[in-house]
Coordinates of C-alpha atoms in Angstrom, one line a residue:
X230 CA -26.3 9.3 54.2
X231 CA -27.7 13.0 55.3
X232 CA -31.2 11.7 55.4
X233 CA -33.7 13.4 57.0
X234 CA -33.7 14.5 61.0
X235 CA -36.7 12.1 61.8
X236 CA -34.4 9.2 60.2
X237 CA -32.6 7.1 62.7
X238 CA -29.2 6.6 62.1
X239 CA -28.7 9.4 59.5
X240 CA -26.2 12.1 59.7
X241 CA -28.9 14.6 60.1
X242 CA -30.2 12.5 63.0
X243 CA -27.3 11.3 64.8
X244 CA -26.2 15.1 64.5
X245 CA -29.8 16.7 64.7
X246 CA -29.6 18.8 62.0
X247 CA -31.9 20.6 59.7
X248 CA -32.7 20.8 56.0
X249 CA -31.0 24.5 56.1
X250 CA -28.3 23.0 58.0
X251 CA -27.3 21.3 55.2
X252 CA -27.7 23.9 52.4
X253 CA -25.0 25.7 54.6
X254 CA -22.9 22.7 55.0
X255 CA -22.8 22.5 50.8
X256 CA -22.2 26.0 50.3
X257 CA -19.6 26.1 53.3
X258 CA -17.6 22.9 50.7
X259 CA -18.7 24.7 47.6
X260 CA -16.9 27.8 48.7
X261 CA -13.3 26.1 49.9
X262 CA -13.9 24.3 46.9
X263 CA -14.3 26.9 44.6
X264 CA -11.4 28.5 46.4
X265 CA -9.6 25.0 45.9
X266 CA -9.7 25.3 42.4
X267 CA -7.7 28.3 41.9
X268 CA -5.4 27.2 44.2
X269 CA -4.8 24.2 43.3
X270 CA -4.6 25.6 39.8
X271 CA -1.7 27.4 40.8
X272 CA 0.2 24.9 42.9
X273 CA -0.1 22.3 40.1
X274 CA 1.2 24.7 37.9
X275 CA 4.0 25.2 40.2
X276 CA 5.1 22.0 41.5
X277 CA 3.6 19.4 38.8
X278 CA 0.4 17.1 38.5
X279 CA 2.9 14.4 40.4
X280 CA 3.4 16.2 43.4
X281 CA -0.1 18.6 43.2
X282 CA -2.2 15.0 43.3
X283 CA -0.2 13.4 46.2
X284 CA -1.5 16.8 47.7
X285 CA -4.6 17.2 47.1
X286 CA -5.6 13.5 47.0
X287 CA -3.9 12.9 50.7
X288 CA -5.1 15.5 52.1
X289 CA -8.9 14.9 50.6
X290 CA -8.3 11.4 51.9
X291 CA -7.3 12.2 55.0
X292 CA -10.3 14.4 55.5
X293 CA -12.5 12.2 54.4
X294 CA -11.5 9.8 57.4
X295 CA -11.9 12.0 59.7
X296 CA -15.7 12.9 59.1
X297 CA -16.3 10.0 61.1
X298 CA -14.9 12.0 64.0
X299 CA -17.4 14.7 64.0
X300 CA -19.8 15.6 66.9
X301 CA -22.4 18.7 65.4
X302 CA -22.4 20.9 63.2
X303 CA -19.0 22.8 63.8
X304 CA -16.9 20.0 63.2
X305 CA -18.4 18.8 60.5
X306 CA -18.2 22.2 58.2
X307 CA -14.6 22.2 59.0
X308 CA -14.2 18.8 57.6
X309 CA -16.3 19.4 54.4
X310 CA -13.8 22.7 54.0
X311 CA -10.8 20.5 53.5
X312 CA -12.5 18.4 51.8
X313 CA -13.6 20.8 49.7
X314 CA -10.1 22.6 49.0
X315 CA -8.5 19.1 48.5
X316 CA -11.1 17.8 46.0
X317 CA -11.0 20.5 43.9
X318 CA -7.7 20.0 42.7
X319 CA -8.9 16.6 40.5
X320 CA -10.1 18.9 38.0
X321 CA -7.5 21.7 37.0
X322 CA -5.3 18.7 38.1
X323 CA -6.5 16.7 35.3
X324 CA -6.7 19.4 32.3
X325 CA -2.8 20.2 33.2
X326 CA -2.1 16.2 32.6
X327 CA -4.4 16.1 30.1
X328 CA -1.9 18.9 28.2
X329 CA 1.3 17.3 29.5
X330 CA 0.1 13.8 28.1
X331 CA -1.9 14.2 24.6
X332 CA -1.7 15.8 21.3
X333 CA -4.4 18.5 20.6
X334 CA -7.0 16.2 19.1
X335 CA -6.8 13.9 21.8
X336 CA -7.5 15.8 24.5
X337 CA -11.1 16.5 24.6
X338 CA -11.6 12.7 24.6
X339 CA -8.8 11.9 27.5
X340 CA -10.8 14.7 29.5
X341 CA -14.0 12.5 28.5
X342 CA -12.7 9.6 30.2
X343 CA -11.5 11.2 32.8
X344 CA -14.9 12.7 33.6
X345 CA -16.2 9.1 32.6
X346 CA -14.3 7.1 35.2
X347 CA -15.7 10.2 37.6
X348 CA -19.3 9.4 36.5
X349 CA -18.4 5.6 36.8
X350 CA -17.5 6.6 40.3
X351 CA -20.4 8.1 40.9
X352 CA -21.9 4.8 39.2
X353 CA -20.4 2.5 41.6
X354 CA -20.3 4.4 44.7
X355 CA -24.4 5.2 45.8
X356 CA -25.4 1.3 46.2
X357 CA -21.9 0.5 47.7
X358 CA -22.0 3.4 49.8
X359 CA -25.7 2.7 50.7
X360 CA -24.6 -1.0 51.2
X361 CA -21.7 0.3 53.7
X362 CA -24.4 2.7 55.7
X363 CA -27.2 0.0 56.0
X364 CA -24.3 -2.7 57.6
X365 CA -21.8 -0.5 59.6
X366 CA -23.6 3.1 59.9
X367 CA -22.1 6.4 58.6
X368 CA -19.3 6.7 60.5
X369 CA -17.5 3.5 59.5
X370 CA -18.5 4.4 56.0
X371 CA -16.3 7.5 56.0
X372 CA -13.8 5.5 57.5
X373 CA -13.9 2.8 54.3
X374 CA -13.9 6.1 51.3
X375 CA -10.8 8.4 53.4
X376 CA -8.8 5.0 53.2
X377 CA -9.2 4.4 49.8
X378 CA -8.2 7.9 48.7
X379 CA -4.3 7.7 50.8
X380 CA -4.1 4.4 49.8
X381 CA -4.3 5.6 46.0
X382 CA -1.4 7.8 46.4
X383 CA 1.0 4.9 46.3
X384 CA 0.5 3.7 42.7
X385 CA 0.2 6.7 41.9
X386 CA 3.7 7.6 42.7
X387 CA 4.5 4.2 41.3
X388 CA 3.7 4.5 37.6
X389 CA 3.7 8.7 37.5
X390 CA 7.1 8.8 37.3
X391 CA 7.5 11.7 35.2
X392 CA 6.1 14.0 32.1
X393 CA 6.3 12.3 28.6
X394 CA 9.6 14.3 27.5
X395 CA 11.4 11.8 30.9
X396 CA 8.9 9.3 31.4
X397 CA 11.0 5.8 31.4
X398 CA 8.0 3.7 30.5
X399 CA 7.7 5.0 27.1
X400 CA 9.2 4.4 23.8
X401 CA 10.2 7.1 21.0
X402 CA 7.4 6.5 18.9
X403 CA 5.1 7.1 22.0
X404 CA 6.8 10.6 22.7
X405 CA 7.6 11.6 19.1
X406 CA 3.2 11.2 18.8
X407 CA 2.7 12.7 22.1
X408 CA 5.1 16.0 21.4
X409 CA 4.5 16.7 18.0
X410 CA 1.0 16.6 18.5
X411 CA 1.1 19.5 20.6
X412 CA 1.4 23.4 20.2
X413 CA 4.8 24.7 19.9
X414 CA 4.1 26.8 23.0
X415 CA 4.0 23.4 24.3
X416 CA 7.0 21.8 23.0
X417 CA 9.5 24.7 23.8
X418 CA 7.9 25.0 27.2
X419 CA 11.1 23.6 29.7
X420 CA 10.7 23.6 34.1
X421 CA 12.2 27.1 34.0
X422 CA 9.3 28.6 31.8
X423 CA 7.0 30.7 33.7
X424 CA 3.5 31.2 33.7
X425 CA 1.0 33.8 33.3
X426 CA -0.5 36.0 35.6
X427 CA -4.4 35.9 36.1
X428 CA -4.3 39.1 35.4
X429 CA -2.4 38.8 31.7
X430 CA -4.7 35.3 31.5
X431 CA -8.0 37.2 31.9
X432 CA -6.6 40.0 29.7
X433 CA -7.2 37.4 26.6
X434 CA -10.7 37.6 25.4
X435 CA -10.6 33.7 24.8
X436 CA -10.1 33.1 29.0
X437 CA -13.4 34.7 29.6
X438 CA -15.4 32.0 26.9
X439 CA -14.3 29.5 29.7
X440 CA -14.8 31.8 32.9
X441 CA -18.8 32.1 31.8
X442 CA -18.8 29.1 30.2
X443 CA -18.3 27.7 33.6
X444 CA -20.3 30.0 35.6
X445 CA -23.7 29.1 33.3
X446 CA -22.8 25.2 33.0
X447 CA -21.6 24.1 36.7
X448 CA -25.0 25.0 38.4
X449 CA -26.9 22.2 35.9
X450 CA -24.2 19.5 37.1
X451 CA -24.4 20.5 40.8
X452 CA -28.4 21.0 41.2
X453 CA -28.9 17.3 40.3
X454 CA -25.1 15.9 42.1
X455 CA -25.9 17.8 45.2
X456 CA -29.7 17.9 45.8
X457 CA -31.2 15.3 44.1
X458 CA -31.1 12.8 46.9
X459 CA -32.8 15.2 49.0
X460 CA -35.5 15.8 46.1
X461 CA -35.8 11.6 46.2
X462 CA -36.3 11.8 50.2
X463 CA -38.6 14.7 49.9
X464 CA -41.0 14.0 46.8
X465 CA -41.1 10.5 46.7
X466 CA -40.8 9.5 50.3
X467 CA -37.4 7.4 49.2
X468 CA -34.8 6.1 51.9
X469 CA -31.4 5.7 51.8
X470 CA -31.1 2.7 50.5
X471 CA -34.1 3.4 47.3
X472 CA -32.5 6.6 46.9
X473 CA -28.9 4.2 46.3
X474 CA -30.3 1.9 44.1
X475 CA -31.5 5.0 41.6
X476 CA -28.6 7.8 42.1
X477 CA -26.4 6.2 40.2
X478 CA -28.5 5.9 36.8
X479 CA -27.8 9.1 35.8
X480 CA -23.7 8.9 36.1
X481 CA -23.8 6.3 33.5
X482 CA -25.3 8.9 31.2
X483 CA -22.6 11.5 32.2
X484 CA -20.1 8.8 31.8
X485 CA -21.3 8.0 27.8
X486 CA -22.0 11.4 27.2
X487 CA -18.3 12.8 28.2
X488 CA -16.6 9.9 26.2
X489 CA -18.9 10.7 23.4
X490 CA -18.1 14.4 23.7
X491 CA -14.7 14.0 23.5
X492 CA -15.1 11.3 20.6
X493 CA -16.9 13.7 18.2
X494 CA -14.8 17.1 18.9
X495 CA -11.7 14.9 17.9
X496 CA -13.3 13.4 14.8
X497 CA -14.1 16.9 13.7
X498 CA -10.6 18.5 14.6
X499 CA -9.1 15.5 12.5
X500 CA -11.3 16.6 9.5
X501 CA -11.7 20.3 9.6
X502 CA -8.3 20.3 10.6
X503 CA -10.1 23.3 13.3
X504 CA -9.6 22.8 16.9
X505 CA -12.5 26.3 17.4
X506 CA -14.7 24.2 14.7
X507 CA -14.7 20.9 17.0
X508 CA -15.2 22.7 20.7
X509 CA -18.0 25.0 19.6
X510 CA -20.2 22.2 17.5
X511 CA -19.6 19.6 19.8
X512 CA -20.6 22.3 23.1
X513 CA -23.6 23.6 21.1
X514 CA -24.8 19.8 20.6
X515 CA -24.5 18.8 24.0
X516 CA -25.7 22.3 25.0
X517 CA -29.3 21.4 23.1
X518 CA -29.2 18.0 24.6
X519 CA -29.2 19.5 28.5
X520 CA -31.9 22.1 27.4
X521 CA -34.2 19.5 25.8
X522 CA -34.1 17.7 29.0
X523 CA -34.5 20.5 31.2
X524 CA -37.4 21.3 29.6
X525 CA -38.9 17.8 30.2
X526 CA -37.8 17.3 33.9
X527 CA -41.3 20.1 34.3
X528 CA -43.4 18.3 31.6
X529 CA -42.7 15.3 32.0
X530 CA -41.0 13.8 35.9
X531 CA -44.0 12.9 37.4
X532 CA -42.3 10.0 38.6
X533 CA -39.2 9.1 40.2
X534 CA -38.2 6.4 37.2
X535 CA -39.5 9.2 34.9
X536 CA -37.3 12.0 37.0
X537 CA -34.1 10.0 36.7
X538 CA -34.7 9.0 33.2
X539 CA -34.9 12.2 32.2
X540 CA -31.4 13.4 34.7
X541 CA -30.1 11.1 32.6
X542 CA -30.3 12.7 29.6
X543 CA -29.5 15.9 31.2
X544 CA -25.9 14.8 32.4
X545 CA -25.1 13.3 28.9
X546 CA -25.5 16.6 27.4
X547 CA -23.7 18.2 30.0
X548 CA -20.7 15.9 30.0
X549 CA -21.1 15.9 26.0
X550 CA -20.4 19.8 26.3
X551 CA -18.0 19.9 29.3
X552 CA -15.0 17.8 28.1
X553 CA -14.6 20.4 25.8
X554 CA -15.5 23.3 27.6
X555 CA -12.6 21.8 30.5
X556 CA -10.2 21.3 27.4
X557 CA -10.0 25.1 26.1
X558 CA -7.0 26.1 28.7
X559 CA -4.7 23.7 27.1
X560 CA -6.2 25.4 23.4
X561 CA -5.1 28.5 24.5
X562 CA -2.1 28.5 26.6
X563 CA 0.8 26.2 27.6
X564 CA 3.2 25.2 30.4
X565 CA 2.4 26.8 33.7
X566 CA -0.8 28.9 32.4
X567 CA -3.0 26.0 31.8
X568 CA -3.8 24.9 35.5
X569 CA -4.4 28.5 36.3
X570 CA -7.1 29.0 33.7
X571 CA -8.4 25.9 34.3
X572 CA -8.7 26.8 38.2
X573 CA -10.2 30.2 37.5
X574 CA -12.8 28.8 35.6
X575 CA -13.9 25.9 37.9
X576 CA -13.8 28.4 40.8
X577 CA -16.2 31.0 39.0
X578 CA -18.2 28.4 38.0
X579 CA -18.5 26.9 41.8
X580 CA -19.3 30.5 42.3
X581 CA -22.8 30.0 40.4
X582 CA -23.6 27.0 42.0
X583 CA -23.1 28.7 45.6
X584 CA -25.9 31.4 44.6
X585 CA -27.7 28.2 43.5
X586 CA -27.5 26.2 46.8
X587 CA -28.5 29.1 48.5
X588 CA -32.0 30.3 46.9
X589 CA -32.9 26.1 46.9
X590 CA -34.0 26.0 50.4
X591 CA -36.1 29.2 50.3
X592 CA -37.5 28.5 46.8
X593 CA -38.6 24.7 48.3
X594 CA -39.9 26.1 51.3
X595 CA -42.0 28.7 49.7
X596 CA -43.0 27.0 46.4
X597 CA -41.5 23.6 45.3
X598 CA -38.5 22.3 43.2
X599 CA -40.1 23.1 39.7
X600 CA -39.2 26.9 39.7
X601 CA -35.6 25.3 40.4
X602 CA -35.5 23.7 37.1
X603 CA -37.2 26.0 35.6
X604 CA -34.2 28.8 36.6
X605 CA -31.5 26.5 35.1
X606 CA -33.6 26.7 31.6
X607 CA -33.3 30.3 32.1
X608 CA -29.5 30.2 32.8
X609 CA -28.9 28.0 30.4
X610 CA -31.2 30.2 27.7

């Protein structure tokens, strides 16, 4: 919907805004959502993942409503902040439930289809969201997304009712699998249990595996999620509508590659009977996989079905990796520690992809996108 500021009806036009406007308006959401994440780490540590989403889903709703409100470029940084701070909290939201909800060996794979029904998101939202812009504009189409997320705080409510140790909807069996299968950390862990510090989190060697895990892996996800409509409007003359009919080819490659990631790590905890065994083989596959295609988004994207091809063997291995990587604060702590990690890493890693945003302009004004890809090789390397 940004488009470009010589495209009628965009938001750069309707707003008259520049390229570089828009680098800062993604850094001003990367930062409040990097700062979301570690807050919202801590409050869903604190009051629950029922409560923290209500939260941080109404109030990203909410926010995305009222984009339609906005008059320049003032009002419509302070809208992407809360929308950034809100949004974050899906994330360390998830790996909390994620720990609350499944045994060990199951949780790489219930992170994978969480990320997958993100990617399927991702799959289903460009062409309806390009089909909402081309009939009623961008406003309305704000309008439409903000209404969906408060309206999906009600079944929420609905069927959340509690953790697995109260939940009414279950049966013994279901919560005799669901407990047993988790550390004893996690089985003795009661309401009145505290959490860790960040400082005593980050005083275990194992926190910082996911802090730089993070900060090397996010910018990968949020070069292509952030700019790669631009690089569709800028090296192959796409418009809004082309550039919604091809974004969403690469989701469904993040979507197979997290439910695959999560697949294999469990199949080789359930043999090796070693949770370190199944994250590190199943990161270092899906590590080779982004790398590979990296590597051929230079050599080989001459074209845009080439170019997204390609993306989309670049966000199954990154998915394939980052179910697991996301999974490693329930391996190591329990209770109220695991949202915190989980925030701390996603907020380092948002970090990365801030430095990112911000040398993307000047690199593309100067040169072209090619020494772009060529850096994430380098950080990857």
């Amino acid at each position: 919907m940004w488009g470009g500021i010589d495209k009628e009806g965009t938001i750069a036009h309707s707003l008259q805004l520049t390229k570089d406007d828009y680098a800062l308006i993604l850094n001003i959401f990367m930062v409040f959502y990097a700062l979301g994440q570690l807050f919202s780490g801590k409050l869903f540590d604190k009051v629950g993942t029922r409560i923290g989403y209500v939260i941080s889903i109404g109030v990203w709703g909410i926010s995305s409503f009222l984009h339609s409100t906005v008059s320049g470029l003032f009002s419509l940084a302070f809208f992407r902040s809360t929308l950034g701070i809100s949004e974050a909290g899906n994330w360390p939201g998830a790996v909390k439930s994620n720990a609350e909800w499944f045994p060990i060996k199951e949780r790489a794979i219930a992170q994978g289809l969480f990320n997958a029904g993100a990617s399927i998101g991702s799959v289903v939202a460009p062409p309806l969201i390009a089909a909402l812009f081309v009939a009623f504009g961008w406003r309305i189409t704000f309008m439409v997304i903000g209404s969906f997320g408060i309206i999906w705080v009600i079944p929420w409510l609905l069927i959340n009712k509690a953790g697995p140790k109260k939940h009414p909807w279950i049966t013994k069996e279901e919560q005799k699998f669901i407990l047993e299968g988790q550390s004893k950390a996690d089985q003795d862990a009661t309401e009145t249990t505290k959490g860790k510090s960040l400082k005593e989190i980050l005083s275990y060697k194992e926190s910082w595996s996911v802090v730089i895990g993070r900060f090397f892996l996010e910018p990968i996800w949020w070069l292509f999620v952030g700019w790669m409509p631009i690089y569709l409007f800028d090296v192959y003359g796409f418009n809004v509508k082309e550039v919604g009919m091809f974004l969403w080819v690469p989701y469904v490659g993040a979507a197979v590659g997290s439910i695959a990631g999560g697949y294999v790590s469990g199949k080789i905890i359930a043999k090796t009977n070693s949770i370190d065994k199944g994250r590190k083989t199943t990161v270092f596959i899906g590590g080779v996989i982004m790398l590979l295609g990296l590597i051929a988004t230079v050599l080989m994207g001459n074209t845009a079905e080439k170019f997204v091809a390609i993306v989309f063997v670049v966000l199954f291995g990154f998915q394939f990796a980052i179910s697991n990587v996301q999974t490693l604060p329930s391996d190591f702590f329990s209770g109220k520690s695991v949202g915190s990690l989980a925030g701390l890493g996603g907020m380092i890693g948002v970090f990365s992809v801030i430095v990112m945003n911000f040398l993307v302009p000047i690199v593309v004004a100067k040169f072209s996108y090619t020494p772009i890809l060529l850096q994430l090789q380098f950080l990857f390397l």
